[in-house]
Coordinates of C-alpha atoms and ligand atoms in Angstrom, one line a residue:
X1 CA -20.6 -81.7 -1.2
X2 CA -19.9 -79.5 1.6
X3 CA -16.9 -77.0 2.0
X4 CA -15.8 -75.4 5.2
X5 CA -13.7 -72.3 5.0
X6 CA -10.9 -71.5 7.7
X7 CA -9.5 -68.7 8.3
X8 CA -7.4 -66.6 10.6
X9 CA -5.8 -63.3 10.8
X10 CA -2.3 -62.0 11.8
X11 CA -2.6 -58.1 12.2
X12 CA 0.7 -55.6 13.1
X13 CA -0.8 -52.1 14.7
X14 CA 1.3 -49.6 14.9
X15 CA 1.0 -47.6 18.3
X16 CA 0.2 -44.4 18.6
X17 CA 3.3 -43.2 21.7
X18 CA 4.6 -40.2 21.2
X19 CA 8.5 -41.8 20.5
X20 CA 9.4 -44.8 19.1
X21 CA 9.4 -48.5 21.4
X22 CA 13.2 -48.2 22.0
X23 CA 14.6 -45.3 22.0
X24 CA 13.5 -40.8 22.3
X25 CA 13.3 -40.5 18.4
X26 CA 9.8 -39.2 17.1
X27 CA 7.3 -41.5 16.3
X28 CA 5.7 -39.6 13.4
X29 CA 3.9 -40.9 10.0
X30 CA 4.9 -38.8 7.0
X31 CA 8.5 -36.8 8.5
X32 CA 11.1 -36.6 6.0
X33 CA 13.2 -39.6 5.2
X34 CA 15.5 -40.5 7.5
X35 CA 15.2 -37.7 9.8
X36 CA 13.7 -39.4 13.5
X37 CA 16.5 -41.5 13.6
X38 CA 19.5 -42.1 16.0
X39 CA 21.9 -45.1 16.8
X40 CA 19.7 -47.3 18.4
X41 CA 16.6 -47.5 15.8
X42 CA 19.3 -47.7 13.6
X43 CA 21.0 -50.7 14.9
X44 CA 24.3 -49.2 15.4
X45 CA 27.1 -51.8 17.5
X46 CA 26.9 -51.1 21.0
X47 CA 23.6 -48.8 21.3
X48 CA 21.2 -49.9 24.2
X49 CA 17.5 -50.4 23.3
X50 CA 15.2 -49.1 26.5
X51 CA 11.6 -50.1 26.3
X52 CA 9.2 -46.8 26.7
X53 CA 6.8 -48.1 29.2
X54 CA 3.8 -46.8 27.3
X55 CA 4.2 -49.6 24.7
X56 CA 3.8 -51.3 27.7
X57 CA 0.6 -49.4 28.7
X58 CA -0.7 -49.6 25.3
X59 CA -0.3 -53.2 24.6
X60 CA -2.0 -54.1 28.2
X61 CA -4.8 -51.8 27.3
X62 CA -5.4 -53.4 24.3
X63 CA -5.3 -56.8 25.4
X64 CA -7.9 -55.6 28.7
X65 CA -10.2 -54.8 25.5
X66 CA -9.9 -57.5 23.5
X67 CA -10.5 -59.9 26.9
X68 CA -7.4 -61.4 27.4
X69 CA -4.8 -62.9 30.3
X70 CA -2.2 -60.0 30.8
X71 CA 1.2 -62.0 31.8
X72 CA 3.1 -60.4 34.6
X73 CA 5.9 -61.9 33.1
X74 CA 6.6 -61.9 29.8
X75 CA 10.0 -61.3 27.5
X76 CA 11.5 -59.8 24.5
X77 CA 13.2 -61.5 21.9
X78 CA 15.3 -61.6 19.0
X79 CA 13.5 -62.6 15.9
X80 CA 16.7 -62.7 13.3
X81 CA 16.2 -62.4 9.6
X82 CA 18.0 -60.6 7.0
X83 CA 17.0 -57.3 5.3
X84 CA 17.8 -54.3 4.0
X85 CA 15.3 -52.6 6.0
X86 CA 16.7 -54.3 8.9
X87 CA 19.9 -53.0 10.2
X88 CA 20.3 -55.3 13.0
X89 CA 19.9 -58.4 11.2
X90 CA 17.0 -59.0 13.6
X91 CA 13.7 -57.5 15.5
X92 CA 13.1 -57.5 18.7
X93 CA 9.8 -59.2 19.5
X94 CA 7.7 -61.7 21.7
X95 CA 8.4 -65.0 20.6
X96 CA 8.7 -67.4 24.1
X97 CA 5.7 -65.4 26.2
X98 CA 3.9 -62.3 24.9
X99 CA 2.3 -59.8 27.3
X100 CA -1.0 -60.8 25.9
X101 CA -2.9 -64.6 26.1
X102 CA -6.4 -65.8 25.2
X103 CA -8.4 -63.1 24.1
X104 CA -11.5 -63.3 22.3
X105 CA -13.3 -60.2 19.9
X106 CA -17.1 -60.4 19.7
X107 CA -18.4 -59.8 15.9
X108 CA -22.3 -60.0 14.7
X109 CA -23.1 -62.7 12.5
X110 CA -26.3 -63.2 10.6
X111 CA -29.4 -61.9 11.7
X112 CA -28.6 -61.5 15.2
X113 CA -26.5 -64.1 16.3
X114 CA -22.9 -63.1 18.0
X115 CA -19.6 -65.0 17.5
X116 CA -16.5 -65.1 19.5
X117 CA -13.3 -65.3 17.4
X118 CA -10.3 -66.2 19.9
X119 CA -6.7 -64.8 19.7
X120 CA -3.7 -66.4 20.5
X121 CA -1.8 -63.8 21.5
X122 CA -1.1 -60.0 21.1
X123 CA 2.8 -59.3 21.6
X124 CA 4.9 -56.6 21.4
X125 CA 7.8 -55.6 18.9
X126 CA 9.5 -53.1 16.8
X127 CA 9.0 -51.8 13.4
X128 CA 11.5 -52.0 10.5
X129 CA 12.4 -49.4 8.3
X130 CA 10.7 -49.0 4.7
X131 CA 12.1 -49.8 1.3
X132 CA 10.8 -47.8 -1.3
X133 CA 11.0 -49.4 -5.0
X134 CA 11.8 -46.6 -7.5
X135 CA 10.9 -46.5 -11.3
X136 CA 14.5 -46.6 -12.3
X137 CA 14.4 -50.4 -10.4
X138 CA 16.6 -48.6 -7.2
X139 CA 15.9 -49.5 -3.4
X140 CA 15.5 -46.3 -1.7
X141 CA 15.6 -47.1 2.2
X142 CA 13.7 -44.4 5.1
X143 CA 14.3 -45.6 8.8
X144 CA 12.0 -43.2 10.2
X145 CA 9.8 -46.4 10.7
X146 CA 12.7 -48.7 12.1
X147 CA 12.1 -48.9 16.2
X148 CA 7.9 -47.7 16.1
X149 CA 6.3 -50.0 18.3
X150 CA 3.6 -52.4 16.8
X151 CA 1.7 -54.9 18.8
X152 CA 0.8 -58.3 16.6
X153 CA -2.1 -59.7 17.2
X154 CA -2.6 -63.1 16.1
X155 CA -6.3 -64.7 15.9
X156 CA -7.3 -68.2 16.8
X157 CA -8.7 -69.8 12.4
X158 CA -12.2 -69.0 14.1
X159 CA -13.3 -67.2 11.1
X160 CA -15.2 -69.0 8.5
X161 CA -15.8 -66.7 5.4
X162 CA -14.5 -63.4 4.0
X163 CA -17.7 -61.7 5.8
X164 CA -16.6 -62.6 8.8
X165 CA -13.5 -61.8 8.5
X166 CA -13.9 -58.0 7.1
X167 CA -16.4 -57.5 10.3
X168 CA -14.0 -59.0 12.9
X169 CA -11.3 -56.2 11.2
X170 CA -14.1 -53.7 11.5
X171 CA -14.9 -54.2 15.1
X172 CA -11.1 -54.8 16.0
X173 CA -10.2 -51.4 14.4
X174 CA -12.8 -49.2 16.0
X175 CA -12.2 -50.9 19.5
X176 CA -8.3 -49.2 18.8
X177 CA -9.4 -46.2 17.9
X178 CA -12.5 -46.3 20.9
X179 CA -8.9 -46.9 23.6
X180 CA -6.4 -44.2 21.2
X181 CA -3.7 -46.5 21.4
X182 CA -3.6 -46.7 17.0
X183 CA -5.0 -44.5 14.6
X184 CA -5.5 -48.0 12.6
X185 CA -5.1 -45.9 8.9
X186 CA -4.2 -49.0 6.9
X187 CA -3.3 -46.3 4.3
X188 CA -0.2 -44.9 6.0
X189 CA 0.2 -48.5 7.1
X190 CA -0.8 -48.6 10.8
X191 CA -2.6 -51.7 10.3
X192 CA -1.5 -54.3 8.4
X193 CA -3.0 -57.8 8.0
X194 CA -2.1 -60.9 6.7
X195 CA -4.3 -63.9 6.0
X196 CA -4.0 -67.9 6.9
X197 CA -7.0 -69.6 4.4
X198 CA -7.8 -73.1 3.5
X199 CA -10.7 -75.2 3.1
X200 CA -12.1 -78.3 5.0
X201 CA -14.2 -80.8 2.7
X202 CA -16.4 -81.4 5.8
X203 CA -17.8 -85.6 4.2
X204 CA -14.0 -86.5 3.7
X205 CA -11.9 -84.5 6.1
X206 CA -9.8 -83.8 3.6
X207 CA -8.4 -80.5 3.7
X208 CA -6.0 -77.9 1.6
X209 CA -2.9 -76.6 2.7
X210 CA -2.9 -73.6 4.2
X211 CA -2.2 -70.0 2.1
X212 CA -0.7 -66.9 3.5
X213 CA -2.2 -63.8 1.6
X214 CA -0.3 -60.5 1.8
X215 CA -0.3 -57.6 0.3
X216 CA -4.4 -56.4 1.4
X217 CA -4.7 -53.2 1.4
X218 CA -8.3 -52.6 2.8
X219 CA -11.0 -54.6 4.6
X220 CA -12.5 -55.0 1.4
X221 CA -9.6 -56.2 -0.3
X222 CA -9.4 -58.9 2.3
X223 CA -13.0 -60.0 2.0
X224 CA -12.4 -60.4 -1.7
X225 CA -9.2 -62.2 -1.6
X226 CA -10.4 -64.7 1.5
X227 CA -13.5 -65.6 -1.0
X228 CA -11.1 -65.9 -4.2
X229 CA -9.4 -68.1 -2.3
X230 CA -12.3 -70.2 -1.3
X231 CA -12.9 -71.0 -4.9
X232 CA -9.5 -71.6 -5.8
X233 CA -9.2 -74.0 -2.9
X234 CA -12.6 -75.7 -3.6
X235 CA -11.9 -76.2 -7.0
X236 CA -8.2 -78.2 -6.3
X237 CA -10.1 -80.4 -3.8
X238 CA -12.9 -80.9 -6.3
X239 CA -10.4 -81.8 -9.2
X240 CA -8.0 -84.2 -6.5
X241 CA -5.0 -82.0 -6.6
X242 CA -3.2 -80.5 -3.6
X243 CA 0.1 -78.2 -3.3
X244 CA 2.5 -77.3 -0.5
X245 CA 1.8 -74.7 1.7
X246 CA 1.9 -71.2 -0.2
X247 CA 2.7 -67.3 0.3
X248 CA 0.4 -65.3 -2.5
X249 CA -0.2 -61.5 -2.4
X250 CA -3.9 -59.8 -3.1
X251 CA -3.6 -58.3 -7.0
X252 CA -6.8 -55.9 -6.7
X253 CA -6.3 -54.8 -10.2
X254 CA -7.5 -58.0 -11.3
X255 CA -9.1 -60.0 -8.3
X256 CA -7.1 -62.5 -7.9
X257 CA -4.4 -63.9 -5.1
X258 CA -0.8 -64.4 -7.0
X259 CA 1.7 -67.2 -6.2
X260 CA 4.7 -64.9 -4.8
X261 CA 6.7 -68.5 -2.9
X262 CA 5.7 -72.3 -2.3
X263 CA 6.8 -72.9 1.5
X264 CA 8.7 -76.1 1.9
X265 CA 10.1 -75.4 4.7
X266 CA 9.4 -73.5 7.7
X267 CA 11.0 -69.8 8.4
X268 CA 13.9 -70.3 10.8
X269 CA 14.2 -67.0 12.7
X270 CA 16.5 -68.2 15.0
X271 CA 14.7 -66.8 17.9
X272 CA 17.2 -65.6 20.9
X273 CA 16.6 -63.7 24.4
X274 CA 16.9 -60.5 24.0
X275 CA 19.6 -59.4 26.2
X276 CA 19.6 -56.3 26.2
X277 CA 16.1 -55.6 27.0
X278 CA 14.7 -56.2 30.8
X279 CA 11.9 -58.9 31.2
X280 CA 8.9 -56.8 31.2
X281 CA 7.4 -57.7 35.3
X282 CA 3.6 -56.2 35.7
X283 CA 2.1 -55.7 39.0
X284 CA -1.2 -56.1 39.6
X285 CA -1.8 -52.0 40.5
X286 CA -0.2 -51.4 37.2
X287 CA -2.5 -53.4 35.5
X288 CA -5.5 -51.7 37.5
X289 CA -4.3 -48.7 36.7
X290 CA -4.8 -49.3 32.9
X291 CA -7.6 -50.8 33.7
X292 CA -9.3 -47.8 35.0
X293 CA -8.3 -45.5 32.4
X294 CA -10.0 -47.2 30.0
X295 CA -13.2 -45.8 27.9
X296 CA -16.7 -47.1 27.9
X297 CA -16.0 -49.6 25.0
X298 CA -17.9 -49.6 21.5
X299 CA -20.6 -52.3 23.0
X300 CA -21.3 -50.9 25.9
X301 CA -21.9 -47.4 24.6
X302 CA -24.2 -49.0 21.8
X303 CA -26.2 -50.7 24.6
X304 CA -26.2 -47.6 26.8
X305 CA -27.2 -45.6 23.3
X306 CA -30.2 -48.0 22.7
X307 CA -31.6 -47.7 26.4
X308 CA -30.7 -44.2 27.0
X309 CA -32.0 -42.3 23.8
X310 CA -34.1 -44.9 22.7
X311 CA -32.5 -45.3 19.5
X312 CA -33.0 -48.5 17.0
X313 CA -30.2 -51.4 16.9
X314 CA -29.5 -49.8 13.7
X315 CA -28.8 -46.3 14.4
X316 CA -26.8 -47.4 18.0
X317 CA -24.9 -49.4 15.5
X318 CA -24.0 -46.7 13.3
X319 CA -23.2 -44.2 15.8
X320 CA -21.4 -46.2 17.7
X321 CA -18.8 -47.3 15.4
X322 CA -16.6 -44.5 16.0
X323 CA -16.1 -42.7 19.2
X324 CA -15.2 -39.4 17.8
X325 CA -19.0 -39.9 15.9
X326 CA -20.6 -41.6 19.4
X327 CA -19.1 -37.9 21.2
X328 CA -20.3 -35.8 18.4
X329 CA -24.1 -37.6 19.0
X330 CA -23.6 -37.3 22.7
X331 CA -22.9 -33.2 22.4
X332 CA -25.8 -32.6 19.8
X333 CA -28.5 -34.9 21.8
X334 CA -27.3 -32.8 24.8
X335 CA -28.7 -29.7 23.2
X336 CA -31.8 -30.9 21.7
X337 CA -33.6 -34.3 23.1
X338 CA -35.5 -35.7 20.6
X339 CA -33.0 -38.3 19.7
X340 CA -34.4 -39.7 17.6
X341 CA -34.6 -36.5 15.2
X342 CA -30.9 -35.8 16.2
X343 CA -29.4 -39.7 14.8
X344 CA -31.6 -38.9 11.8
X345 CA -30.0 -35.8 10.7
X346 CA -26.5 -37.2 12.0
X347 CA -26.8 -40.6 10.2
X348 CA -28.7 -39.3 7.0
X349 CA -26.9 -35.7 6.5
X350 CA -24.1 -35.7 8.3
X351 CA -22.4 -39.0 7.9
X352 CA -23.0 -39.5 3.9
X353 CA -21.3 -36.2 3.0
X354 CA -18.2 -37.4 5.0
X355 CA -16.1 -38.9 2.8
X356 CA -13.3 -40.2 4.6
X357 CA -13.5 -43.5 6.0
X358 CA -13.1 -42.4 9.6
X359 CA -15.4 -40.2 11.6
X360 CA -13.5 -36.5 11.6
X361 CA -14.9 -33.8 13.5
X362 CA -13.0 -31.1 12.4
X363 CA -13.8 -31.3 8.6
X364 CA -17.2 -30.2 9.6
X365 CA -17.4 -26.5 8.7
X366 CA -20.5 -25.4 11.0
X367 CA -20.6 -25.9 15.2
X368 CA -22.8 -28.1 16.9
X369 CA -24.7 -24.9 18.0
X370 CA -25.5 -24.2 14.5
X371 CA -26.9 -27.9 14.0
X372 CA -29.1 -27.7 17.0
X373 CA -30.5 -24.3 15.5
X374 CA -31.4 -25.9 12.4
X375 CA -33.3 -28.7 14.6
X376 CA -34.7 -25.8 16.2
X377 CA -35.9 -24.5 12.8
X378 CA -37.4 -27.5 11.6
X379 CA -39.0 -28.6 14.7
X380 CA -40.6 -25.1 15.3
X381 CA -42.1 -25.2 11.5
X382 CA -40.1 -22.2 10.9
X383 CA -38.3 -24.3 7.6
X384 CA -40.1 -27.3 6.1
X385 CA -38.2 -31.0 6.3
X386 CA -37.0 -30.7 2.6
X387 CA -36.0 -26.5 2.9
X388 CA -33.8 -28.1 6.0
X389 CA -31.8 -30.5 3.9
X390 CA -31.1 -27.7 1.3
X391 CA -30.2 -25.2 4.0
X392 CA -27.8 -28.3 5.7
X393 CA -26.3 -28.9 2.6
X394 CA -25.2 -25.2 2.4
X395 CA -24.6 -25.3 5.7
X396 CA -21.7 -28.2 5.6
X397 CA -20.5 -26.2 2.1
X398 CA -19.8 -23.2 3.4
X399 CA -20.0 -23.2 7.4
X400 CA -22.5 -20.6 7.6
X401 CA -25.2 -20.9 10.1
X402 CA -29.0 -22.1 9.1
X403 CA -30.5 -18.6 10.5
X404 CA -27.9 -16.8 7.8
X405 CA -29.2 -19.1 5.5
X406 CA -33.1 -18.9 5.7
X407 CA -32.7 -15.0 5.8
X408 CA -30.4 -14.6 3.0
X409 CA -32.3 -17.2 0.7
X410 CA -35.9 -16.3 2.6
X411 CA -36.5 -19.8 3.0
X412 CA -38.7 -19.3 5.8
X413 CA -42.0 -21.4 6.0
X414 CA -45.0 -20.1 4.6
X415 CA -48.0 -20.1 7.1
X416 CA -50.1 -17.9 6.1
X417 CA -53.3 -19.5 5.5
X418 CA -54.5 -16.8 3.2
X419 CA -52.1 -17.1 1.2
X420 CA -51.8 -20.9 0.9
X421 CA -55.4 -20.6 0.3
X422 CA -54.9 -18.2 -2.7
X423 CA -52.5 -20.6 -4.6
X424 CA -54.7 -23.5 -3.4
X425 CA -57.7 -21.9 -4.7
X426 CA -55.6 -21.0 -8.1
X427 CA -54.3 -24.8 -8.7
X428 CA -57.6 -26.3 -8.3
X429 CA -58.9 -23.9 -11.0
X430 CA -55.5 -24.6 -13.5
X431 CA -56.5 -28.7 -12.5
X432 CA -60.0 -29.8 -12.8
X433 CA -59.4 -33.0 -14.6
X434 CA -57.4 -33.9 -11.1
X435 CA -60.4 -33.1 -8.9
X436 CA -62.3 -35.3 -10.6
X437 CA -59.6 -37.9 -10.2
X438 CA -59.2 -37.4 -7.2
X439 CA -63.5 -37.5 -6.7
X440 CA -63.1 -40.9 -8.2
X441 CA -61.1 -42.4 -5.7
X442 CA -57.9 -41.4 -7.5
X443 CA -55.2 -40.9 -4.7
X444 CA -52.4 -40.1 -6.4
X445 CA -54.5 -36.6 -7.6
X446 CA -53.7 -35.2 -4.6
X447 CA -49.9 -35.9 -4.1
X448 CA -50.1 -33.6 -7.4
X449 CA -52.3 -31.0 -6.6
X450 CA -50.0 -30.8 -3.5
X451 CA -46.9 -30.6 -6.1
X452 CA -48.8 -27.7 -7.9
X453 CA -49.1 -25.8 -4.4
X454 CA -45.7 -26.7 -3.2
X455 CA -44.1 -25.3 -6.4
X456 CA -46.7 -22.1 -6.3
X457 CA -45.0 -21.1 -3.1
X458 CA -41.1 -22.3 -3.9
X459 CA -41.4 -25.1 -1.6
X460 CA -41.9 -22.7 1.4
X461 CA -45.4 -23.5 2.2
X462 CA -46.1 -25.6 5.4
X463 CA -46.6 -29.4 3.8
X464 CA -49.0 -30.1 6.3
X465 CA -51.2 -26.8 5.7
X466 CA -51.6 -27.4 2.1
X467 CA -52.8 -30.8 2.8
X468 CA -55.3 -29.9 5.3
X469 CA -56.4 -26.6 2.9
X470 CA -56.5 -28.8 -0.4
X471 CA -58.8 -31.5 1.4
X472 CA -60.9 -29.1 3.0
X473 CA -61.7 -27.6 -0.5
X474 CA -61.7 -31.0 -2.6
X475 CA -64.4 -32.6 0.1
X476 CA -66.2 -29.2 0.0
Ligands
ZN501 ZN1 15.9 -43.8 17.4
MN502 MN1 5.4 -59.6 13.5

């Protein structure tokens, strides 16, 4: 039998304006509680919500990236539900027409194949405020989040496995952080995603009802859930049995998607024009104007990367992800041009001792002058390949430059032929039984006798010297 997955994501970014969508209070992760507040965010009776036109701005330049129709008209709305964390008794969001139609995201799939997964819509609306859940069981309530504006962004069920899905959020997410309109942290809560999954038995037609996950707190978490859910789903059409539509939350402790609510009947929200708030009307220079200040996005740089430095698919890949890394590659290939060399060190070095999950440039302790010198070093023969990667490590411990290093540690690279030849001349004598070996044929003889020498000088002899020195002696 054969099983077809379905899946599509709802995702709530936060945007990264300087004040909140309706009103001058500070849009700010991490302020104490209830302190960028006033009467609007907090819903008080006769406060007038004014939309700050870069939510506008933001939310056309994300839809410019993610390929879709910009409406010159489109609306705000009144989405009413109750809760605590909502003083107005309702939100203000996109329900009728959204500023945003039809988009698509391009994501890799398989070897090399590229898929398009559509969205619906992106729209625009307003935060709510934050209920915190103390030990002693009390509801604590901040509104410093009430009023931030969030685009939603609402995918077409184009997505067909948990894969899929976790690459589509990858490639959504640095394409936000490529334009700086979110800092996507999905920590602090700047993105947030919800998952619709069922499962299609593709001989019978038959298909499961649809389940809501929330509650996924990382791309991983969401790959996991989407494919616990496969099963689940599989299974109940396997054994006949079939449920109403249901809300579960992600429990990553154990690995499973829990029943929170059974859905039998569909939210009413009571959705009402927003009176309050002017139709939003775009013209077409306003939309150029975005349009023009947008950044080279991620697959364009990666194509410009491979053609331009010659790099691999790979490495373009990598480097690309982020724009803050793509810059930092950029700079440091500016100031030494073999690239290839320069993505090695970046990708190999750099990036695995960075241990947050975005790209930051300013936890890097040394300049980019001081990586180019250690380059310069190792290009020049002046440290061997594996001295560099001890100096580097030092390097991103302590922010001291390479030349500090190699002086203080006298690392530099021995190539003194006589004295290469001395040790040479000494191992051979300590190692006969290996130039016998190595006389029959033997080749691992000489990757030891080249231990020997390399550990005679402290790892400072030039690899390549001892090589040529050894084999010159051994075929003597
Ligand atoms: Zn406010
Ligand atoms: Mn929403």
């Amino acid at each position: 039998m054969a099983y077809e997955t379905i899946v599509g994501l709802e995702i709530h970014v936060q945007l990264l304006t300087d004040t909140k969508a309706f009103c001058s209070c500070t849009n700010e992760y991490g302020s104490e509680a209830n302190t960028n507040v006033c009467p609007v965010c907090l819903g008080m009776p006769g406060a007038i919500p004014v939309l700050n036109e870069n939510v506008v701005d933001y939310s056309i330049k994300a839809g410019l990236a993610f390929n879709c129709d910009i409406n010159k008209y489109s609306k705000m709305d009144r989405k009413n539900y109750f809760y605590p964390d909502l003083t107005k008794g309702f939100q203000i969001s996109q329900n009728e027409v959204p500023i945003c139609e039809n988009g698509y995201i391009e994501i890799p799939v398989g070897e090399d194949g590229v898929k398009q997964v559509g969205l619906f819509r992106i729209h625009m609306e307003e935060d709510t405020g934050k209920s915190i859940h103390t030990d002693e069981e009390n509801t604590l309530l901040d509104y410093n989040r009430a009023g931030v504006p969030l685009i939603e962004i609402v995918t077409k069920p184009d997505m067909n496995s948990g894969v899929e899905a976790r690459t589509f959020l990858e490639k959504l997410k640095s394409t936000l952080r490529y334009i700086e309109v979110s800092d996507c942290k999905m920590e602090e809560g700047s993105l947030r995603c919800d998952v619709n999954v069922n499962v299609k038995d593709t001989e019978t037609g038959e298909r499961t009802a649809i389940t809501e996950v929330k509650n996924l707190n990382s791309f991983r978490a969401v790959e996991k859930a989407i494919e616990f859910e496969e099963q689940r789903q599989i299974e109940m059409l396997k054994r006949g049995e079939s449920e109403v539509k249901t809300t579960r939350r992600w429990d990553d402790s154990i690995g499973e998607t829990v029943l929170m609510r059974e859905k039998l009947t569909q939210d009413d929200y009571r959705y009402a024009a927003e009176g309050d708030v002017r139709a939003i009307r775009l013209t077409e220079e306003q939309i150029q104007a975005v349009r023009d200040d947008m950044p080279e996005l991620i697959d364009v740089k990666k194509a410009r990367f491979i053609s331009q430095y010659s790099l691999s698919d790979y490495d373009a890949t990598v480097l690309t992800q982020d724009r803050v890394l793509s810059n930092y590659y950029e700079e440091l290939a500016a100031k030494n041009s073999n690239y290839a060399l320069v993505s090695n060190w970046v990708i190999n070095e750099l990036l695995r001792r960075i241990e947050s999950e975005e790209f930051d440039a300013s936890v890097i302790k040394f300049s980019i002058d001081d990586f180019a010198e250690l380059l310069k070093l190792i290009e020049g023969n002046k440290i061997n390949n594996n001295t560099g990667k001890k100096v580097f490590r030092e390097m991103f411990e302590t922010g001291k430059s390479a030349s500090a290093i190699v002086e203080e540690q006298g690392l530099m690279q021995i190539s003194d032929t006589s004295f290469i030849e001395e040790v040479v001349t000494s191992v051979l004598a300590d190692n006969p039984q290996s130039i016998e070996d190595f006389k029959a044929g033997k080749d691992r003889a000489l990757g030891f006798l080249v231990g020997q020498v390399m550990k005679g000088t402290k790892g400072k002899a030039n690899p390549q010297m001892v090589n040529e020195l050894l084999l010159e002696k051994l075929n003597s």
